[in-house]
Coordinates of C-alpha atoms in Angstrom, one line a residue:
X83 CA 0.3 0.5 0.3
X84 CA 0.7 3.5 -0.9
X85 CA 2.8 5.4 1.8
X86 CA 1.1 8.9 3.2
X87 CA 2.3 11.9 4.7
X88 CA 1.3 13.2 7.9
X89 CA 0.3 16.4 7.1
X90 CA -1.1 18.3 9.9
X91 CA -1.7 17.3 13.6
X92 CA -4.7 18.9 15.8
X93 CA -5.2 18.0 18.9
X94 CA -8.6 18.0 20.9
X95 CA -8.8 21.1 22.8
X96 CA -10.5 19.9 26.0
X97 CA -9.0 16.0 26.4
X98 CA -5.2 15.5 25.2
X99 CA -5.6 12.1 24.8
X100 CA -7.0 12.8 21.1
X101 CA -4.6 12.9 18.1
X102 CA -6.5 13.9 14.9
X103 CA -4.6 13.3 11.5
X104 CA -4.5 14.8 8.3
X105 CA -3.5 12.2 5.9
X106 CA -1.9 13.1 1.6
X107 CA 0.4 12.5 -0.3
X108 CA 1.0 16.2 -1.9
X109 CA 3.7 14.9 -5.1
X110 CA 1.8 16.0 -8.0
X111 CA 0.2 14.2 -9.1
X112 CA 1.7 11.3 -7.6
X113 CA -1.9 9.5 -6.1
X114 CA -2.3 5.6 -7.3
X115 CA -5.8 3.8 -7.5
X116 CA -5.6 1.7 -4.3
X117 CA -4.3 4.9 -2.2
X118 CA -6.2 5.6 0.7
X119 CA -8.3 9.4 1.1
X120 CA -9.2 7.6 4.7
X121 CA -8.0 10.5 7.5
X122 CA -7.9 9.7 11.2
X123 CA -8.8 10.7 15.0
X124 CA -6.0 8.3 17.3
X125 CA -7.1 7.8 20.6
X126 CA -4.1 8.1 23.3
X127 CA -4.9 5.1 25.0
X128 CA -5.2 3.5 21.6
X129 CA -2.6 3.8 19.0
X130 CA -3.0 0.5 17.3
X131 CA -6.6 1.4 15.6
X132 CA -8.2 4.8 14.7
X133 CA -11.0 5.9 17.5
X134 CA -12.6 7.5 14.1
X135 CA -12.3 6.8 9.8
X136 CA -13.2 10.2 8.3
X137 CA -13.8 9.5 4.7
X138 CA -13.2 13.0 2.9
X139 CA -14.2 12.5 -1.3
X140 CA -10.3 13.7 -1.9
X141 CA -7.6 14.0 0.7
X142 CA -6.8 15.5 3.6
X143 CA -3.7 18.4 3.5
X144 CA -5.4 20.4 6.6
X145 CA -7.5 19.5 9.6
X146 CA -8.9 21.9 12.9
X147 CA -10.6 21.2 16.0
X148 CA -13.8 23.3 17.0
X149 CA -12.2 24.9 19.9
X150 CA -16.1 25.8 20.4
X151 CA -17.9 22.6 19.7
X152 CA -15.3 19.9 20.4
X153 CA -17.9 17.1 18.0
X154 CA -16.8 19.1 15.0
X155 CA -13.6 19.7 13.0
X156 CA -12.6 21.2 9.3
X157 CA -10.9 20.3 7.2
X158 CA -9.0 21.5 3.6
X159 CA -9.4 18.8 0.4
X160 CA -6.1 18.6 -1.9
X161 CA -8.2 19.1 -4.4
X162 CA -9.2 22.8 -2.7
X163 CA -12.7 21.7 -1.0
X164 CA -13.4 22.1 2.3
X165 CA -15.4 20.0 4.1
X166 CA -16.8 19.1 8.0
X167 CA -17.2 16.8 10.3
X168 CA -19.8 16.0 13.4
X169 CA -17.9 13.2 15.4
X170 CA -20.9 12.1 16.8
X171 CA -22.6 11.4 13.1
X172 CA -20.1 8.9 12.5
X173 CA -17.0 9.4 9.7
X174 CA -18.5 10.6 6.5
X175 CA -18.5 14.9 6.5
X176 CA -21.5 16.5 7.4
X177 CA -21.0 19.7 4.6
X178 CA -18.6 19.7 1.6
X179 CA -18.6 22.8 0.0
X180 CA -18.3 22.4 -4.0
X181 CA -15.5 21.7 -6.7
X182 CA -16.4 25.5 -8.4
X183 CA -16.9 27.4 -5.2
X184 CA -13.8 26.7 -3.2
X185 CA -9.9 26.6 -4.2
X186 CA -7.7 25.2 -7.4
X187 CA -5.2 24.4 -4.9
X188 CA -4.8 22.5 -2.1
X189 CA -6.1 23.9 0.9
X190 CA -3.0 24.0 3.2
X191 CA -4.3 25.8 6.5
X192 CA -7.4 26.2 8.0
X193 CA -8.6 27.8 10.6
X194 CA -11.8 27.9 13.4
X195 CA -12.7 31.8 14.2
X196 CA -12.9 33.6 16.9
X197 CA -17.5 33.9 16.3
X198 CA -20.3 33.5 18.3
X199 CA -22.0 30.7 17.1
X200 CA -18.7 28.8 16.6
X201 CA -19.1 28.1 12.6
X202 CA -16.5 30.3 10.5
X203 CA -13.4 29.1 9.7
X204 CA -11.0 30.5 7.1
X205 CA -8.6 29.3 4.4
X206 CA -5.8 29.7 2.7
X207 CA -4.3 27.6 -0.6
X208 CA -1.7 28.5 -3.8
X209 CA -3.5 29.4 -5.4
X210 CA -3.8 33.0 -3.4
X211 CA -6.5 33.2 -2.0
X212 CA -7.9 33.8 1.2
X213 CA -11.6 32.6 1.5
X214 CA -14.1 32.8 5.3
X215 CA -16.0 30.1 5.2
X216 CA -19.7 29.7 7.8
X217 CA -19.6 25.4 8.4
X218 CA -24.4 26.7 8.1
X219 CA -23.5 27.0 4.6
X220 CA -20.9 25.0 2.8
X221 CA -22.4 26.3 -0.9
X222 CA -20.6 28.9 -1.5
X223 CA -17.5 31.1 0.8
X224 CA -18.6 34.4 2.9
X225 CA -15.7 36.3 2.0
X226 CA -12.1 37.0 -0.6
X227 CA -8.9 37.8 -0.4
X228 CA -6.5 37.6 -2.4
X229 CA -3.3 37.6 -2.1
X230 CA -2.3 40.7 -4.8
X231 CA 0.6 42.9 -2.8
X232 CA 0.8 44.8 -5.4
X233 CA -2.5 45.5 -4.1
X234 CA -4.1 44.5 -7.9
X235 CA -6.2 41.9 -6.9
X236 CA -5.3 40.2 -9.3
X237 CA -5.0 37.0 -9.5
X238 CA -2.9 35.6 -11.9
X239 CA -0.3 38.1 -9.7
X240 CA -1.9 35.9 -6.1
X241 CA 1.4 34.2 -4.1
X242 CA 0.4 30.9 -3.4
X243 CA 0.5 30.6 0.4
X244 CA 1.8 27.9 2.3
X245 CA 0.9 28.4 5.4
X246 CA -1.4 30.5 7.4
X247 CA -2.1 32.2 11.4
X248 CA -4.2 33.3 13.4
X249 CA -4.1 34.6 16.7
X250 CA -7.9 34.4 18.8
X251 CA -6.5 37.3 20.7
X252 CA -6.1 39.8 18.1
X253 CA -9.4 38.7 16.2
X254 CA -9.4 40.8 12.7
X255 CA -5.2 40.2 12.1
X256 CA -4.1 37.5 10.3
X257 CA -0.9 36.7 9.0
X258 CA 0.1 34.3 5.6
X259 CA 3.4 32.7 4.5
X260 CA 4.0 32.4 1.4
X261 CA 5.6 29.8 -1.4
X262 CA 7.3 33.2 -2.2
X263 CA 9.1 33.0 0.9
X264 CA 7.9 36.1 1.7
X265 CA 5.1 36.7 4.8
X266 CA 2.1 38.8 4.2
X267 CA 0.5 40.4 7.2
X268 CA -3.9 40.7 6.9
X269 CA -6.9 42.8 8.2
X270 CA -10.0 42.2 7.7
X271 CA -11.4 44.6 9.0
X272 CA -10.3 46.9 6.3
X273 CA -12.9 48.7 4.2
X274 CA -11.3 47.9 0.6
X275 CA -10.0 44.4 -0.4
X276 CA -6.0 45.9 -1.0
X277 CA -6.7 47.8 2.4
X278 CA -6.8 44.2 3.6
X279 CA -3.2 43.4 2.9
X280 CA -1.8 46.0 5.3
X281 CA 2.2 44.6 5.3
X282 CA 4.9 42.6 3.6
X283 CA 7.8 40.5 5.6
X284 CA 10.8 39.2 3.7
X285 CA 13.6 36.0 4.3
X286 CA 13.0 33.1 2.9
X287 CA 14.5 31.8 0.0
X288 CA 12.1 28.8 -0.7
X289 CA 8.3 28.4 0.7
X290 CA 7.5 29.6 4.1
X291 CA 6.1 26.0 6.1
X292 CA 5.4 27.4 9.8
X293 CA 4.4 30.6 11.0
X294 CA 2.9 31.1 14.4
X295 CA 3.3 34.3 17.1
X296 CA 3.8 33.7 20.1
X297 CA 1.7 33.0 22.8
X298 CA 3.3 35.7 25.4
X299 CA 4.5 38.1 23.4
X300 CA 1.5 38.8 20.1
X301 CA 4.2 41.0 17.9
X302 CA 6.8 38.4 18.0
X303 CA 7.0 35.5 15.4
X304 CA 8.1 32.5 14.4
X305 CA 8.8 31.8 10.2
X306 CA 10.6 28.3 9.2
X307 CA 11.8 28.0 5.6
X308 CA 14.2 27.1 3.0
X309 CA 17.8 26.4 6.5
X310 CA 16.7 28.3 9.2
X311 CA 13.8 29.9 11.5
X312 CA 13.3 33.5 11.8
X313 CA 11.8 35.3 14.6
X314 CA 10.3 38.6 13.3
X315 CA 9.4 41.8 14.9
X316 CA 6.0 43.3 13.8
X317 CA 7.8 47.0 14.2
X318 CA 10.4 46.3 11.6
X319 CA 9.4 45.1 7.7
X320 CA 12.4 44.7 6.0
X321 CA 14.6 42.1 8.2
X322 CA 13.7 39.1 10.7
X323 CA 15.3 40.6 14.5
X324 CA 17.1 36.9 14.8
X325 CA 17.3 34.0 13.2
X326 CA 19.2 30.4 13.2
X327 CA 22.6 30.0 11.4
X328 CA 21.3 28.4 8.4
X329 CA 21.7 24.1 8.9
X330 CA 22.7 21.7 7.0
X331 CA 19.1 19.9 6.5
X332 CA 16.2 21.9 5.2
X333 CA 13.4 22.6 8.1
X334 CA 10.1 21.3 7.5
X335 CA 8.2 22.7 10.5
X336 CA 8.4 24.3 13.3
X337 CA 5.9 26.4 16.5
X338 CA 6.4 28.3 19.9
X339 CA 6.7 26.1 22.7
X340 CA 2.9 26.9 24.6
X341 CA 4.8 27.7 28.4
X342 CA 7.6 29.0 27.9
X343 CA 8.3 32.8 25.7
X344 CA 11.9 31.6 25.0
X345 CA 11.8 27.5 23.4
X346 CA 10.5 27.3 20.1
X347 CA 10.5 23.7 18.1
X348 CA 11.4 22.6 14.8
X349 CA 11.1 19.8 12.7
X350 CA 13.6 19.0 9.2
X351 CA 14.3 17.3 6.1
X352 CA 17.0 14.6 8.5
X353 CA 13.8 13.1 10.1
X354 CA 15.2 15.5 13.9
X355 CA 12.8 17.4 15.5
X356 CA 15.5 20.4 17.7
X357 CA 14.2 21.6 20.4
X358 CA 15.6 25.5 20.7
X359 CA 16.5 27.7 24.0
X360 CA 17.8 31.0 23.2
X361 CA 17.7 32.2 27.1
X362 CA 20.0 29.3 27.2
X363 CA 21.7 29.2 23.6
X364 CA 21.3 30.8 20.2
X365 CA 23.4 29.2 18.0
X366 CA 22.9 25.4 18.2
X367 CA 19.3 23.9 19.7
X368 CA 18.8 23.2 22.8
X369 CA 18.4 19.8 21.9
X370 CA 18.3 17.4 18.7
X371 CA 16.9 14.0 18.8
X372 CA 16.1 12.1 16.2
X373 CA 13.5 11.0 16.3
X374 CA 12.7 8.4 12.2
X375 CA 14.9 7.9 8.6
X376 CA 12.7 9.5 7.4
X377 CA 11.0 13.6 6.6
X378 CA 9.7 15.2 9.2
X379 CA 6.5 17.1 7.6
X380 CA 4.1 18.4 10.5
X381 CA 4.2 19.0 14.1
X382 CA 1.6 20.6 16.5
X383 CA 2.8 21.0 20.6
X384 CA 0.3 19.9 23.3
X385 CA -1.7 23.4 24.8
X386 CA -0.1 22.4 28.1
X387 CA 3.4 21.7 27.1
X388 CA 4.6 18.1 27.6
X389 CA 3.7 16.2 24.3
X390 CA 5.1 17.2 20.5
X391 CA 3.7 15.2 17.9
X392 CA 5.2 14.7 15.3
X393 CA 4.2 12.8 12.1
X394 CA 6.6 11.9 9.3
X395 CA 6.1 11.7 5.2
X396 CA 5.8 8.0 5.8
X397 CA 2.4 8.3 7.4
X398 CA 4.8 8.1 10.8
X399 CA 3.1 9.9 14.0
X400 CA 5.6 10.3 17.3
X401 CA 4.9 11.6 20.2
X402 CA 7.1 12.4 22.9
X403 CA 7.3 13.9 26.1
X404 CA 8.5 16.9 26.9
X405 CA 11.3 17.4 30.1
X406 CA 9.8 20.1 33.2
X407 CA 13.7 21.3 31.9
X408 CA 12.0 23.2 28.7
X409 CA 7.9 22.7 29.7
X410 CA 8.5 24.5 32.5
X411 CA 7.9 28.4 32.7
X412 CA 11.8 29.4 34.8
X413 CA 11.9 32.0 37.1
X414 CA 12.4 35.9 35.2
X415 CA 11.9 33.7 32.2
X416 CA 8.9 36.2 30.9
X417 CA 11.1 40.3 31.2
X418 CA 14.2 38.5 29.7
X419 CA 12.5 37.0 26.6
X420 CA 11.0 40.3 26.2
X421 CA 13.9 42.1 26.9
X422 CA 16.2 40.2 24.5
X423 CA 13.1 40.8 21.6
X424 CA 12.9 45.0 22.8
X425 CA 16.7 44.7 21.9
X426 CA 17.1 42.9 18.8
X427 CA 14.8 44.9 17.9
X428 CA 15.9 48.6 18.7
X429 CA 18.9 47.0 16.7
X430 CA 17.0 45.9 13.7
X431 CA 15.4 49.1 13.6
X432 CA 19.0 51.3 14.1
X433 CA 19.9 49.7 11.1
X434 CA 17.1 49.8 9.2
X435 CA 17.1 54.2 9.8
X436 CA 21.1 54.2 8.5
X437 CA 20.5 51.7 5.9
X438 CA 17.8 54.7 4.6
X439 CA 20.7 57.3 5.5
X440 CA 23.3 55.8 3.4
X441 CA 20.4 55.3 -0.1
X442 CA 19.6 59.2 0.3
X443 CA 23.5 60.4 0.2
X444 CA 24.3 57.5 -3.2
X445 CA 20.4 59.9 -4.4
X446 CA 21.0 62.7 -3.5
X447 CA 25.7 62.4 -4.2
X448 CA 23.6 61.3 -8.3
X449 CA 21.3 64.1 -8.2
X450 CA 23.6 67.0 -7.6
X451 CA 21.9 67.8 -4.5
X452 CA 23.3 69.2 -0.9
X453 CA 24.0 65.8 1.2
X454 CA 23.5 67.1 4.4
X455 CA 20.0 69.4 3.5
X456 CA 18.7 66.8 2.1
X457 CA 20.2 64.2 5.5
X458 CA 18.7 66.8 7.3
X459 CA 14.9 66.3 5.3
X460 CA 11.6 65.9 7.5
X461 CA 9.7 63.5 5.6
X462 CA 7.0 66.9 5.5
X463 CA 9.3 69.3 3.8
X464 CA 10.6 66.6 1.3
X465 CA 7.2 66.1 0.1
X466 CA 6.7 69.9 0.4
X467 CA 9.8 70.4 -1.1
X468 CA 8.7 67.9 -4.1
X469 CA 5.4 69.3 -4.4
X470 CA 6.5 72.8 -4.6
X471 CA 8.0 72.1 -7.1
X472 CA 5.8 70.4 -8.8
X473 CA 3.3 73.3 -9.0
X474 CA 5.6 75.8 -10.5
X475 CA 6.6 73.3 -13.6
X476 CA 3.0 73.0 -14.3
X477 CA 2.3 77.1 -14.1
X478 CA 5.2 78.0 -15.8
X479 CA 3.4 75.8 -19.0
X480 CA 0.6 77.6 -17.7
X481 CA 2.4 80.8 -18.6
X482 CA 3.4 79.7 -22.0
X483 CA 0.3 78.8 -23.2
X484 CA -1.5 81.5 -21.7
X485 CA 0.6 84.3 -24.1
X486 CA 1.2 81.6 -26.7
X487 CA -2.7 82.4 -27.0
X488 CA -2.4 86.6 -27.6
X489 CA -0.3 85.9 -29.6
X490 CA -1.4 87.1 -33.0
X491 CA -2.2 85.7 -35.8
X492 CA 0.8 84.4 -38.3
X493 CA 2.6 84.0 -35.7
X494 CA 4.5 80.9 -33.9
X495 CA 6.0 79.9 -30.9
X496 CA 8.6 77.4 -30.4
X497 CA 7.7 74.4 -28.1
X498 CA 9.6 74.1 -25.6
X499 CA 11.6 70.4 -24.2
X500 CA 10.6 69.0 -21.8
X501 CA 14.1 69.8 -20.4
X502 CA 12.8 73.7 -20.4
X503 CA 9.4 73.5 -18.8
X504 CA 11.2 71.2 -16.3
X505 CA 15.1 73.6 -15.5
X506 CA 11.7 76.7 -14.7
X507 CA 10.4 75.1 -11.7
X508 CA 14.4 75.7 -10.7
X509 CA 15.7 78.8 -12.6
X510 CA 12.2 81.1 -13.1
X511 CA 12.2 81.3 -16.4
X512 CA 11.9 79.9 -19.8
X513 CA 13.9 81.5 -22.7
X514 CA 11.5 83.3 -25.1
X515 CA 11.8 82.2 -29.2
X516 CA 9.0 84.4 -31.1
X517 CA 9.4 84.5 -35.3
X518 CA 8.4 86.6 -37.0
X519 CA 5.5 85.7 -39.3
X520 CA 6.3 84.6 -43.1
X521 CA 5.4 88.2 -44.6
X522 CA 7.5 89.3 -42.3
X523 CA 10.8 87.9 -43.5
X524 CA 8.8 88.0 -47.0
X525 CA 9.7 91.7 -46.6
X526 CA 13.4 91.7 -45.0
X527 CA 14.8 89.7 -48.1
X528 CA 16.3 92.2 -51.0

């Protein structure tokens, strides 16, 4: 039988003894006729047989328990459909979205929203769309956002979503990690679709496979992609504030500890789980554990921070108990972690300011402007100066046209070049070119 990847893990919100696992083979057109579409809910006390078999119409890529109703799960399918299950009603989905209304690519992220009804969720896919759903009516999405960072809203320019992030304490904000290595920050409550994309963060050379906010400091978030894990601050968009050195093996997933602000986990293609504690050690992981011989793909930590689940490419899910040293909050750890985040954020801001200053100097030299004067200008002063120069050029052109209209019939006024019009903005006067009419020219001839 064809082995399938454990693509996503979701712990039961109330009982940490249950784990829902989505299984799917992600290689394009590698599905075989004998391959199962099933995903499973496991009881940890009986690891030999699943408690419930979920039977979607297409293999599940993502699967999430509803935090408000723990009998309900939502899943994103390989063919772009959305489906939801009620475990009290068995393994068949209660409702499935239509192929036409869903995504056009696999659904790599499906997350429940903090709504009053507890029935709303949203999804993201490599087709470049984020869709909002109400599971009571999956016939069509309630809202759509195209991930076009040019803000033109064009699907052909959209970036493909490889992971999705949502923090319940920030109900209108969410972030999307893309195939192009860019994180897109969004605000759902913006007035227009282009305004919903509030910013971007670039730092990875390939797809972002994990994106998570720090549970203690929500403005700090973790990204995992290519050979590095990076820690970012919302305040610095040009660069991450901390990052791991480049690993020998490709990184596949990552998450923060739910109990310690300075600890995070990463998985790699060589089957290794790394545990990082940057208050203890910055250059290397505090613990590196070889979990299996095949690549690890999915990762999920229990809310109590004591057990972590790792899903492999061949479908094996390994559960590991975290030692008390890595799961128990240390004395003064919050303050120390916050101080480190603030220090590194400040350092990056200084570097960003220095970089902008160097760019301004180079621009000033290339345009022959006074470097010191340009550097001392505030953004408002620079805007006022540019605005004044622009309107001076416009006024000069209007005056030239007015003079041309008042000339006697038969008199020609030479058209000024664009360079002369621009020169007017700097020198205050255009050179005058007038020619007598043809009769006067003829009279001058002998």
